[in-house]
Amino acid sequence: MELQTERLKIVPCTDQLLSTISTEEYKIGPHITMFLEKLREDSTQLGWGVWLVINKENNTIIGDIGFKGKPNSENTVEVGYGIIPSAQNKGYATEAVNEIINWAFTNDDVDKVVAECLHDNIPSIKVLEKLNMNKIGTVNDMLKWELKKRR
């Protein structure tokens, strides 16, 4: 399973993949360790957790993206993402999030993708706006966003 854009490969994170890719600037965070533990217990999590964003030009990981679990009972998944500082402000997040949302919408169990970001996270807000996500509210300091599948 692999998604491709013009500049990126987006691949579900596995122990095997991490052992074959350069992780120079990219740091493996606790969310990845937790996801890999879940994946070892339940292989059906593949695709619904962390994906690595790989720059095709130099085959290095420039960030991660993914869902916070399988679709829920309301056919909704939540997307999250992060790009390393040296690769920010180049459109990679928008490119990667757009591709993974398109992938999610090919699944019959997904009708809506949601996201959240801090109210002052301007780069993240710009990504979500470019993807035509709708701001649906604020809880504490978090902006809530959604995008419904077009029928």
PDB file of N, CA, C and O in Angstrom, residues 39-119:
ATOM      1  N   LEU A  39      -0.542  -1.896  15.921  1.00  0.00           N
ATOM      2  CA  LEU A  39      -0.499  -2.608  14.643  1.00  0.00           C
ATOM      3  C   LEU A  39      -0.036  -4.056  14.834  1.00  0.00           C
ATOM      4  O   LEU A  39      -0.553  -4.963  14.179  1.00  0.00           O
ATOM      5  N   ARG A  40       0.902  -4.276  15.741  1.00  0.00           N
ATOM      6  CA  ARG A  40       1.362  -5.645  16.023  1.00  0.00           C
ATOM      7  C   ARG A  40       0.218  -6.494  16.581  1.00  0.00           C
ATOM      8  O   ARG A  40       0.142  -7.692  16.318  1.00  0.00           O
ATOM      9  N   GLU A  41      -0.673  -5.866  17.354  1.00  0.00           N
ATOM     10  CA  GLU A  41      -1.814  -6.579  17.946  1.00  0.00           C
ATOM     11  C   GLU A  41      -2.968  -6.750  16.964  1.00  0.00           C
ATOM     12  O   GLU A  41      -3.728  -7.699  17.064  1.00  0.00           O
ATOM     13  N   ASP A  42      -3.119  -5.793  16.031  1.00  0.00           N
ATOM     14  CA  ASP A  42      -4.269  -5.798  15.122  1.00  0.00           C
ATOM     15  C   ASP A  42      -3.845  -5.273  13.758  1.00  0.00           C
ATOM     16  O   ASP A  42      -3.774  -4.061  13.543  1.00  0.00           O
ATOM     17  N   SER A  43      -3.567  -6.181  12.830  1.00  0.00           N
ATOM     18  CA  SER A  43      -3.068  -5.786  11.510  1.00  0.00           C
ATOM     19  C   SER A  43      -4.089  -4.982  10.704  1.00  0.00           C
ATOM     20  O   SER A  43      -3.718  -4.308   9.736  1.00  0.00           O
ATOM     21  N   THR A  44      -5.374  -5.016  11.087  1.00  0.00           N
ATOM     22  CA  THR A  44      -6.379  -4.236  10.350  1.00  0.00           C
ATOM     23  C   THR A  44      -6.256  -2.735  10.634  1.00  0.00           C
ATOM     24  O   THR A  44      -6.947  -1.931  10.022  1.00  0.00           O
ATOM     25  N   GLN A  45      -5.364  -2.352  11.547  1.00  0.00           N
ATOM     26  CA  GLN A  45      -5.102  -0.933  11.805  1.00  0.00           C
ATOM     27  C   GLN A  45      -4.297  -0.297  10.665  1.00  0.00           C
ATOM     28  O   GLN A  45      -4.251   0.928  10.557  1.00  0.00           O
ATOM     29  N   LEU A  46      -3.651  -1.128   9.833  1.00  0.00           N
ATOM     30  CA  LEU A  46      -2.821  -0.605   8.751  1.00  0.00           C
ATOM     31  C   LEU A  46      -3.645   0.324   7.858  1.00  0.00           C
ATOM     32  O   LEU A  46      -4.708  -0.049   7.375  1.00  0.00           O
ATOM     33  N   GLY A  47      -3.157   1.529   7.674  1.00  0.00           N
ATOM     34  CA  GLY A  47      -3.869   2.537   6.896  1.00  0.00           C
ATOM     35  C   GLY A  47      -4.646   3.512   7.761  1.00  0.00           C
ATOM     36  O   GLY A  47      -4.895   4.634   7.358  1.00  0.00           O
ATOM     37  N   TRP A  48      -5.021   3.080   8.963  1.00  0.00           N
ATOM     38  CA  TRP A  48      -5.843   3.931   9.848  1.00  0.00           C
ATOM     39  C   TRP A  48      -5.026   4.527  10.988  1.00  0.00           C
ATOM     40  O   TRP A  48      -5.565   5.013  11.970  1.00  0.00           O
ATOM     41  N   GLY A  49      -3.721   4.479  10.833  1.00  0.00           N
ATOM     42  CA  GLY A  49      -2.822   5.069  11.821  1.00  0.00           C
ATOM     43  C   GLY A  49      -1.819   5.960  11.132  1.00  0.00           C
ATOM     44  O   GLY A  49      -2.166   6.728  10.241  1.00  0.00           O
ATOM     45  N   VAL A  50      -0.569   5.807  11.498  1.00  0.00           N
ATOM     46  CA  VAL A  50       0.496   6.678  10.999  1.00  0.00           C
ATOM     47  C   VAL A  50       0.971   6.243   9.608  1.00  0.00           C
ATOM     48  O   VAL A  50       1.170   5.052   9.353  1.00  0.00           O
ATOM     49  N   TRP A  51       1.130   7.231   8.736  1.00  0.00           N
ATOM     50  CA  TRP A  51       1.765   7.056   7.431  1.00  0.00           C
ATOM     51  C   TRP A  51       2.993   7.962   7.426  1.00  0.00           C
ATOM     52  O   TRP A  51       2.968   9.044   8.006  1.00  0.00           O
ATOM     53  N   LEU A  52       4.051   7.532   6.767  1.00  0.00           N
ATOM     54  CA  LEU A  52       5.241   8.364   6.646  1.00  0.00           C
ATOM     55  C   LEU A  52       5.204   9.119   5.321  1.00  0.00           C
ATOM     56  O   LEU A  52       4.792   8.580   4.299  1.00  0.00           O
ATOM     57  N   VAL A  53       5.625  10.375   5.383  1.00  0.00           N
ATOM     58  CA  VAL A  53       5.685  11.228   4.194  1.00  0.00           C
ATOM     59  C   VAL A  53       7.145  11.257   3.756  1.00  0.00           C
ATOM     60  O   VAL A  53       8.017  11.713   4.499  1.00  0.00           O
ATOM     61  N   ILE A  54       7.394  10.752   2.555  1.00  0.00           N
ATOM     62  CA  ILE A  54       8.757  10.589   2.060  1.00  0.00           C
ATOM     63  C   ILE A  54       8.955  11.456   0.815  1.00  0.00           C
ATOM     64  O   ILE A  54       8.166  11.376  -0.134  1.00  0.00           O
ATOM     65  N   ASN A  55      10.005  12.271   0.855  1.00  0.00           N
ATOM     66  CA  ASN A  55      10.356  13.099  -0.287  1.00  0.00           C
ATOM     67  C   ASN A  55      10.975  12.189  -1.351  1.00  0.00           C
ATOM     68  O   ASN A  55      11.992  11.539  -1.103  1.00  0.00           O
ATOM     69  N   LYS A  56      10.351  12.119  -2.529  1.00  0.00           N
ATOM     70  CA  LYS A  56      10.841  11.237  -3.595  1.00  0.00           C
ATOM     71  C   LYS A  56      12.249  11.622  -4.056  1.00  0.00           C
ATOM     72  O   LYS A  56      13.030  10.759  -4.443  1.00  0.00           O
ATOM     73  N   GLU A  57      12.559  12.921  -4.001  1.00  0.00           N
ATOM     74  CA  GLU A  57      13.830  13.416  -4.527  1.00  0.00           C
ATOM     75  C   GLU A  57      15.035  12.779  -3.832  1.00  0.00           C
ATOM     76  O   GLU A  57      16.004  12.404  -4.475  1.00  0.00           O
ATOM     77  N   ASN A  58      14.961  12.650  -2.491  1.00  0.00           N
ATOM     78  CA  ASN A  58      16.112  12.115  -1.762  1.00  0.00           C
ATOM     79  C   ASN A  58      15.763  10.927  -0.854  1.00  0.00           C
ATOM     80  O   ASN A  58      16.585  10.484  -0.072  1.00  0.00           O
ATOM     81  N   ASN A  59      14.530  10.421  -0.979  1.00  0.00           N
ATOM     82  CA  ASN A  59      14.061   9.259  -0.224  1.00  0.00           C
ATOM     83  C   ASN A  59      14.227   9.425   1.286  1.00  0.00           C
ATOM     84  O   ASN A  59      14.609   8.494   1.985  1.00  0.00           O
ATOM     85  N   THR A  60      13.946  10.628   1.788  1.00  0.00           N
ATOM     86  CA  THR A  60      14.006  10.861   3.234  1.00  0.00           C
ATOM     87  C   THR A  60      12.615  11.172   3.768  1.00  0.00           C
ATOM     88  O   THR A  60      11.770  11.746   3.070  1.00  0.00           O
ATOM     89  N   ILE A  61      12.410  10.799   5.021  1.00  0.00           N
ATOM     90  CA  ILE A  61      11.142  11.085   5.686  1.00  0.00           C
ATOM     91  C   ILE A  61      11.115  12.563   6.042  1.00  0.00           C
ATOM     92  O   ILE A  61      12.029  13.075   6.687  1.00  0.00           O
ATOM     93  N   ILE A  62      10.055  13.253   5.597  1.00  0.00           N
ATOM     94  CA  ILE A  62       9.924  14.676   5.919  1.00  0.00           C
ATOM     95  C   ILE A  62       8.767  14.932   6.880  1.00  0.00           C
ATOM     96  O   ILE A  62       8.497  16.075   7.228  1.00  0.00           O
ATOM     97  N   GLY A  63       8.101  13.876   7.301  1.00  0.00           N
ATOM     98  CA  GLY A  63       7.025  14.050   8.263  1.00  0.00           C
ATOM     99  C   GLY A  63       6.166  12.811   8.356  1.00  0.00           C
ATOM    100  O   GLY A  63       6.471  11.770   7.765  1.00  0.00           O
ATOM    101  N   ASP A  64       5.091  12.954   9.125  1.00  0.00           N
ATOM    102  CA  ASP A  64       4.114  11.871   9.186  1.00  0.00           C
ATOM    103  C   ASP A  64       2.722  12.462   9.163  1.00  0.00           C
ATOM    104  O   ASP A  64       2.501  13.639   9.413  1.00  0.00           O
ATOM    105  N   ILE A  65       1.813  11.605   8.834  1.00  0.00           N
ATOM    106  CA  ILE A  65       0.428  11.985   8.613  1.00  0.00           C
ATOM    107  C   ILE A  65      -0.390  10.762   8.977  1.00  0.00           C
ATOM    108  O   ILE A  65       0.155   9.658   9.056  1.00  0.00           O
ATOM    109  N   GLY A  66      -1.644  10.917   9.192  1.00  0.00           N
ATOM    110  CA  GLY A  66      -2.427   9.718   9.420  1.00  0.00           C
ATOM    111  C   GLY A  66      -3.734   9.986  10.105  1.00  0.00           C
ATOM    112  O   GLY A  66      -4.152  11.129  10.290  1.00  0.00           O
ATOM    113  N   PHE A  67      -4.352   8.889  10.486  1.00  0.00           N
ATOM    114  CA  PHE A  67      -5.656   8.930  11.131  1.00  0.00           C
ATOM    115  C   PHE A  67      -5.522   8.459  12.565  1.00  0.00           C
ATOM    116  O   PHE A  67      -4.643   7.676  12.883  1.00  0.00           O
ATOM    117  N   LYS A  68      -6.405   8.946  13.389  1.00  0.00           N
ATOM    118  CA  LYS A  68      -6.385   8.576  14.808  1.00  0.00           C
ATOM    119  C   LYS A  68      -7.322   7.401  15.035  1.00  0.00           C
ATOM    120  O   LYS A  68      -8.195   7.438  15.886  1.00  0.00           O
ATOM    121  N   GLY A  69      -7.159   6.371  14.194  1.00  0.00           N
ATOM    122  CA  GLY A  69      -7.958   5.157  14.316  1.00  0.00           C
ATOM    123  C   GLY A  69      -8.859   4.927  13.120  1.00  0.00           C
ATOM    124  O   GLY A  69      -8.969   5.752  12.217  1.00  0.00           O
ATOM    125  N   LYS A  70      -9.489   3.765  13.141  1.00  0.00           N
ATOM    126  CA  LYS A  70     -10.416   3.365  12.082  1.00  0.00           C
ATOM    127  C   LYS A  70     -11.661   4.249  12.095  1.00  0.00           C
ATOM    128  O   LYS A  70     -11.933   4.925  13.091  1.00  0.00           O
ATOM    129  N   PRO A  71     -12.454   4.210  11.012  1.00  0.00           N
ATOM    130  CA  PRO A  71     -13.704   4.979  10.995  1.00  0.00           C
ATOM    131  C   PRO A  71     -14.598   4.602  12.180  1.00  0.00           C
ATOM    132  O   PRO A  71     -14.712   3.427  12.525  1.00  0.00           O
ATOM    133  N   ASN A  72     -15.209   5.615  12.784  1.00  0.00           N
ATOM    134  CA  ASN A  72     -16.099   5.369  13.923  1.00  0.00           C
ATOM    135  C   ASN A  72     -17.517   5.034  13.450  1.00  0.00           C
ATOM    136  O   ASN A  72     -17.762   4.906  12.245  1.00  0.00           O
ATOM    137  N   SER A  73     -18.447   4.922  14.376  1.00  0.00           N
ATOM    138  CA  SER A  73     -19.825   4.529  14.051  1.00  0.00           C
ATOM    139  C   SER A  73     -20.534   5.583  13.201  1.00  0.00           C
ATOM    140  O   SER A  73     -21.558   5.287  12.589  1.00  0.00           O
ATOM    141  N   GLU A  74     -19.985   6.793  13.150  1.00  0.00           N
ATOM    142  CA  GLU A  74     -20.568   7.852  12.303  1.00  0.00           C
ATOM    143  C   GLU A  74     -19.800   7.984  10.981  1.00  0.00           C
ATOM    144  O   GLU A  74     -19.919   8.997  10.291  1.00  0.00           O
ATOM    145  N   ASN A  75     -19.011   6.953  10.645  1.00  0.00           N
ATOM    146  CA  ASN A  75     -18.219   6.938   9.403  1.00  0.00           C
ATOM    147  C   ASN A  75     -17.287   8.135   9.298  1.00  0.00           C
ATOM    148  O   ASN A  75     -17.155   8.752   8.236  1.00  0.00           O
ATOM    149  N   THR A  76     -16.638   8.461  10.419  1.00  0.00           N
ATOM    150  CA  THR A  76     -15.748   9.610  10.501  1.00  0.00           C
ATOM    151  C   THR A  76     -14.366   9.161  10.953  1.00  0.00           C
ATOM    152  O   THR A  76     -14.236   8.290  11.810  1.00  0.00           O
ATOM    153  N   VAL A  77     -13.330   9.786  10.355  1.00  0.00           N
ATOM    154  CA  VAL A  77     -11.952   9.601  10.800  1.00  0.00           C
ATOM    155  C   VAL A  77     -11.354  10.980  11.055  1.00  0.00           C
ATOM    156  O   VAL A  77     -11.744  11.962  10.433  1.00  0.00           O
ATOM    157  N   GLU A  78     -10.392  11.021  11.983  1.00  0.00           N
ATOM    158  CA  GLU A  78      -9.698  12.267  12.264  1.00  0.00           C
ATOM    159  C   GLU A  78      -8.288  12.190  11.708  1.00  0.00           C
ATOM    160  O   GLU A  78      -7.568  11.226  11.935  1.00  0.00           O
ATOM    161  N   VAL A  79      -7.893  13.217  10.961  1.00  0.00           N
ATOM    162  CA  VAL A  79      -6.575  13.269  10.355  1.00  0.00           C
ATOM    163  C   VAL A  79      -5.663  14.190  11.175  1.00  0.00           C
ATOM    164  O   VAL A  79      -6.125  15.163  11.768  1.00  0.00           O
ATOM    165  N   GLY A  80      -4.396  13.828  11.217  1.00  0.00           N
ATOM    166  CA  GLY A  80      -3.379  14.658  11.849  1.00  0.00           C
ATOM    167  C   GLY A  80      -2.119  14.593  11.015  1.00  0.00           C
ATOM    168  O   GLY A  80      -1.929  13.666  10.228  1.00  0.00           O
ATOM    169  N   TYR A  81      -1.226  15.568  11.183  1.00  0.00           N
ATOM    170  CA  TYR A  81      -0.028  15.611  10.355  1.00  0.00           C
ATOM    171  C   TYR A  81       1.037  16.497  10.971  1.00  0.00           C
ATOM    172  O   TYR A  81       0.754  17.363  11.791  1.00  0.00           O
ATOM    173  N   GLY A  82       2.265  16.259  10.563  1.00  0.00           N
ATOM    174  CA  GLY A  82       3.397  17.074  10.976  1.00  0.00           C
ATOM    175  C   GLY A  82       4.520  16.931   9.966  1.00  0.00           C
ATOM    176  O   GLY A  82       4.785  15.833   9.481  1.00  0.00           O
ATOM    177  N   ILE A  83       5.150  18.053   9.645  1.00  0.00           N
ATOM    178  CA  ILE A  83       6.247  18.087   8.676  1.00  0.00           C
ATOM    179  C   ILE A  83       7.475  18.673   9.376  1.00  0.00           C
ATOM    180  O   ILE A  83       7.346  19.626  10.150  1.00  0.00           O
ATOM    181  N   ILE A  84       8.665  18.111   9.110  1.00  0.00           N
ATOM    182  CA  ILE A  84       9.880  18.610   9.744  1.00  0.00           C
ATOM    183  C   ILE A  84      10.119  20.077   9.357  1.00  0.00           C
ATOM    184  O   ILE A  84       9.730  20.505   8.273  1.00  0.00           O
ATOM    185  N   PRO A  85      10.764  20.852  10.233  1.00  0.00           N
ATOM    186  CA  PRO A  85      10.948  22.289   9.980  1.00  0.00           C
ATOM    187  C   PRO A  85      11.583  22.630   8.630  1.00  0.00           C
ATOM    188  O   PRO A  85      11.137  23.551   7.945  1.00  0.00           O
ATOM    189  N   SER A  86      12.595  21.891   8.203  1.00  0.00           N
ATOM    190  CA  SER A  86      13.275  22.227   6.946  1.00  0.00           C
ATOM    191  C   SER A  86      12.397  22.004   5.715  1.00  0.00           C
ATOM    192  O   SER A  86      12.704  22.509   4.631  1.00  0.00           O
ATOM    193  N   ALA A  87      11.294  21.274   5.859  1.00  0.00           N
ATOM    194  CA  ALA A  87      10.406  21.000   4.726  1.00  0.00           C
ATOM    195  C   ALA A  87       9.091  21.782   4.816  1.00  0.00           C
ATOM    196  O   ALA A  87       8.210  21.599   3.973  1.00  0.00           O
ATOM    197  N   GLN A  88       8.963  22.629   5.819  1.00  0.00           N
ATOM    198  CA  GLN A  88       7.723  23.394   5.978  1.00  0.00           C
ATOM    199  C   GLN A  88       7.664  24.555   4.985  1.00  0.00           C
ATOM    200  O   GLN A  88       8.674  24.980   4.437  1.00  0.00           O
ATOM    201  N   ASN A  89       6.446  25.030   4.769  1.00  0.00           N
ATOM    202  CA  ASN A  89       6.178  26.163   3.862  1.00  0.00           C
ATOM    203  C   ASN A  89       6.545  25.862   2.408  1.00  0.00           C
ATOM    204  O   ASN A  89       6.917  26.756   1.661  1.00  0.00           O
ATOM    205  N   LYS A  90       6.416  24.598   2.027  1.00  0.00           N
ATOM    206  CA  LYS A  90       6.697  24.196   0.647  1.00  0.00           C
ATOM    207  C   LYS A  90       5.517  23.455   0.032  1.00  0.00           C
ATOM    208  O   LYS A  90       5.632  22.892  -1.043  1.00  0.00           O
ATOM    209  N   GLY A  91       4.394  23.414   0.763  1.00  0.00           N
ATOM    210  CA  GLY A  91       3.201  22.753   0.238  1.00  0.00           C
ATOM    211  C   GLY A  91       3.138  21.256   0.477  1.00  0.00           C
ATOM    212  O   GLY A  91       2.184  20.601   0.051  1.00  0.00           O
ATOM    213  N   TYR A  92       4.127  20.691   1.161  1.00  0.00           N
ATOM    214  CA  TYR A  92       4.129  19.239   1.377  1.00  0.00           C
ATOM    215  C   TYR A  92       2.948  18.780   2.231  1.00  0.00           C
ATOM    216  O   TYR A  92       2.342  17.746   1.952  1.00  0.00           O
ATOM    217  N   ALA A  93       2.644  19.516   3.293  1.00  0.00           N
ATOM    218  CA  ALA A  93       1.527  19.105   4.164  1.00  0.00           C
ATOM    219  C   ALA A  93       0.219  19.093   3.378  1.00  0.00           C
ATOM    220  O   ALA A  93      -0.548  18.135   3.450  1.00  0.00           O
ATOM    221  N   THR A  94      -0.028  20.149   2.611  1.00  0.00           N
ATOM    222  CA  THR A  94      -1.267  20.218   1.823  1.00  0.00           C
ATOM    223  C   THR A  94      -1.328  19.058   0.839  1.00  0.00           C
ATOM    224  O   THR A  94      -2.363  18.397   0.707  1.00  0.00           O
ATOM    225  N   GLU A  95      -0.222  18.798   0.167  1.00  0.00           N
ATOM    226  CA  GLU A  95      -0.151  17.710  -0.824  1.00  0.00           C
ATOM    227  C   GLU A  95      -0.428  16.358  -0.166  1.00  0.00           C
ATOM    228  O   GLU A  95      -1.211  15.545  -0.681  1.00  0.00           O
ATOM    229  N   ALA A  96       0.197  16.124   0.983  1.00  0.00           N
ATOM    230  CA  ALA A  96       0.056  14.833   1.665  1.00  0.00           C
ATOM    231  C   ALA A  96      -1.332  14.660   2.265  1.00  0.00           C
ATOM    232  O   ALA A  96      -1.948  13.597   2.122  1.00  0.00           O
ATOM    233  N   VAL A  97      -1.842  15.690   2.935  1.00  0.00           N
ATOM    234  CA  VAL A  97      -3.171  15.585   3.563  1.00  0.00           C
ATOM    235  C   VAL A  97      -4.234  15.389   2.491  1.00  0.00           C
ATOM    236  O   VAL A  97      -5.146  14.568   2.644  1.00  0.00           O
ATOM    237  N   ASN A  98      -4.130  16.111   1.389  1.00  0.00           N
ATOM    238  CA  ASN A  98      -5.091  15.954   0.297  1.00  0.00           C
ATOM    239  C   ASN A  98      -5.103  14.509  -0.200  1.00  0.00           C
ATOM    240  O   ASN A  98      -6.171  13.912  -0.385  1.00  0.00           O
ATOM    241  N   GLU A  99      -3.924  13.932  -0.381  1.00  0.00           N
ATOM    242  CA  GLU A  99      -3.835  12.568  -0.911  1.00  0.00           C
ATOM    243  C   GLU A  99      -4.417  11.547   0.066  1.00  0.00           C
ATOM    244  O   GLU A  99      -5.138  10.625  -0.338  1.00  0.00           O
ATOM    245  N   ILE A 100      -4.136  11.710   1.354  1.00  0.00           N
ATOM    246  CA  ILE A 100      -4.621  10.720   2.318  1.00  0.00           C
ATOM    247  C   ILE A 100      -6.140  10.852   2.526  1.00  0.00           C
ATOM    248  O   ILE A 100      -6.831   9.864   2.743  1.00  0.00           O
ATOM    249  N   ILE A 101      -6.652  12.073   2.418  1.00  0.00           N
ATOM    250  CA  ILE A 101      -8.110  12.254   2.498  1.00  0.00           C
ATOM    251  C   ILE A 101      -8.772  11.587   1.294  1.00  0.00           C
ATOM    252  O   ILE A 101      -9.786  10.891   1.433  1.00  0.00           O
ATOM    253  N   ASN A 102      -8.201  11.784   0.113  1.00  0.00           N
ATOM    254  CA  ASN A 102      -8.750  11.125  -1.080  1.00  0.00           C
ATOM    255  C   ASN A 102      -8.755   9.610  -0.905  1.00  0.00           C
ATOM    256  O   ASN A 102      -9.710   8.932  -1.281  1.00  0.00           O
ATOM    257  N   TRP A 103      -7.673   9.071  -0.328  1.00  0.00           N
ATOM    258  CA  TRP A 103      -7.609   7.629  -0.068  1.00  0.00           C
ATOM    259  C   TRP A 103      -8.718   7.211   0.898  1.00  0.00           C
ATOM    260  O   TRP A 103      -9.414   6.216   0.664  1.00  0.00           O
ATOM    261  N   ALA A 104      -8.899   7.966   1.980  1.00  0.00           N
ATOM    262  CA  ALA A 104      -9.926   7.619   2.970  1.00  0.00           C
ATOM    263  C   ALA A 104     -11.313   7.594   2.333  1.00  0.00           C
ATOM    264  O   ALA A 104     -12.121   6.708   2.625  1.00  0.00           O
ATOM    265  N   PHE A 105     -11.574   8.566   1.468  1.00  0.00           N
ATOM    266  CA  PHE A 105     -12.895   8.650   0.840  1.00  0.00           C
ATOM    267  C   PHE A 105     -13.153   7.533  -0.164  1.00  0.00           C
ATOM    268  O   PHE A 105     -14.283   7.347  -0.599  1.00  0.00           O
ATOM    269  N   THR A 106     -12.141   6.759  -0.529  1.00  0.00           N
ATOM    270  CA  THR A 106     -12.395   5.587  -1.373  1.00  0.00           C
ATOM    271  C   THR A 106     -12.957   4.435  -0.547  1.00  0.00           C
ATOM    272  O   THR A 106     -13.430   3.454  -1.104  1.00  0.00           O
ATOM    273  N   ASN A 107     -12.922   4.563   0.772  1.00  0.00           N
ATOM    274  CA  ASN A 107     -13.431   3.534   1.675  1.00  0.00           C
ATOM    275  C   ASN A 107     -14.911   3.790   1.949  1.00  0.00           C
ATOM    276  O   ASN A 107     -15.295   4.900   2.306  1.00  0.00           O
ATOM    277  N   ASP A 108     -15.722   2.765   1.804  1.00  0.00           N
ATOM    278  CA  ASP A 108     -17.171   2.903   2.029  1.00  0.00           C
ATOM    279  C   ASP A 108     -17.517   3.288   3.455  1.00  0.00           C
ATOM    280  O   ASP A 108     -18.612   3.790   3.711  1.00  0.00           O
ATOM    281  N   ASP A 109     -16.616   3.034   4.403  1.00  0.00           N
ATOM    282  CA  ASP A 109     -16.883   3.337   5.808  1.00  0.00           C
ATOM    283  C   ASP A 109     -16.493   4.757   6.209  1.00  0.00           C
ATOM    284  O   ASP A 109     -16.512   5.084   7.394  1.00  0.00           O
ATOM    285  N   VAL A 110     -16.100   5.586   5.238  1.00  0.00           N
ATOM    286  CA  VAL A 110     -15.714   6.965   5.550  1.00  0.00           C
ATOM    287  C   VAL A 110     -16.587   7.941   4.762  1.00  0.00           C
ATOM    288  O   VAL A 110     -16.575   7.952   3.534  1.00  0.00           O
ATOM    289  N   ASP A 111     -17.357   8.749   5.519  1.00  0.00           N
ATOM    290  CA  ASP A 111     -18.173   9.813   4.918  1.00  0.00           C
ATOM    291  C   ASP A 111     -17.658  11.195   5.289  1.00  0.00           C
ATOM    292  O   ASP A 111     -18.030  12.190   4.667  1.00  0.00           O
ATOM    293  N   LYS A 112     -16.829  11.256   6.344  1.00  0.00           N
ATOM    294  CA  LYS A 112     -16.369  12.556   6.816  1.00  0.00           C
ATOM    295  C   LYS A 112     -14.979  12.427   7.422  1.00  0.00           C
ATOM    296  O   LYS A 112     -14.673  11.457   8.109  1.00  0.00           O
ATOM    297  N   VAL A 113     -14.148  13.437   7.147  1.00  0.00           N
ATOM    298  CA  VAL A 113     -12.826  13.547   7.757  1.00  0.00           C
ATOM    299  C   VAL A 113     -12.835  14.804   8.607  1.00  0.00           C
ATOM    300  O   VAL A 113     -13.280  15.860   8.151  1.00  0.00           O
ATOM    301  N   VAL A 114     -12.364  14.685   9.840  1.00  0.00           N
ATOM    302  CA  VAL A 114     -12.295  15.829  10.742  1.00  0.00           C
ATOM    303  C   VAL A 114     -10.828  16.077  11.107  1.00  0.00           C
ATOM    304  O   VAL A 114      -9.975  15.212  10.952  1.00  0.00           O
ATOM    305  N   ALA A 115     -10.574  17.299  11.585  1.00  0.00           N
ATOM    306  CA  ALA A 115      -9.231  17.675  12.025  1.00  0.00           C
ATOM    307  C   ALA A 115      -9.383  18.726  13.105  1.00  0.00           C
ATOM    308  O   ALA A 115     -10.449  19.340  13.254  1.00  0.00           O
ATOM    309  N   GLU A 116      -8.292  18.933  13.840  1.00  0.00           N
ATOM    310  CA  GLU A 116      -8.270  20.017  14.810  1.00  0.00           C
ATOM    311  C   GLU A 116      -6.874  20.602  14.836  1.00  0.00           C
ATOM    312  O   GLU A 116      -5.897  19.925  14.509  1.00  0.00           O
ATOM    313  N   CYS A 117      -6.815  21.887  15.173  1.00  0.00           N
ATOM    314  CA  CYS A 117      -5.515  22.542  15.329  1.00  0.00           C
ATOM    315  C   CYS A 117      -5.684  23.700  16.306  1.00  0.00           C
ATOM    316  O   CYS A 117      -6.797  24.188  16.530  1.00  0.00           O
ATOM    317  N   LEU A 118      -4.584  24.114  16.887  1.00  0.00           N
ATOM    318  CA  LEU A 118      -4.626  25.262  17.788  1.00  0.00           C
ATOM    319  C   LEU A 118      -5.076  26.501  17.033  1.00  0.00           C
ATOM    320  O   LEU A 118      -4.739  26.678  15.854  1.00  0.00           O
ATOM    321  N   HIS A 119      -5.824  27.367  17.710  1.00  0.00           N
ATOM    322  CA  HIS A 119      -6.389  28.555  17.057  1.00  0.00           C
ATOM    323  C   HIS A 119      -5.322  29.493  16.501  1.00  0.00           C
ATOM    324  O   HIS A 119      -5.597  30.286  15.606  1.00  0.00           O
TER     325      HIS A 119
END
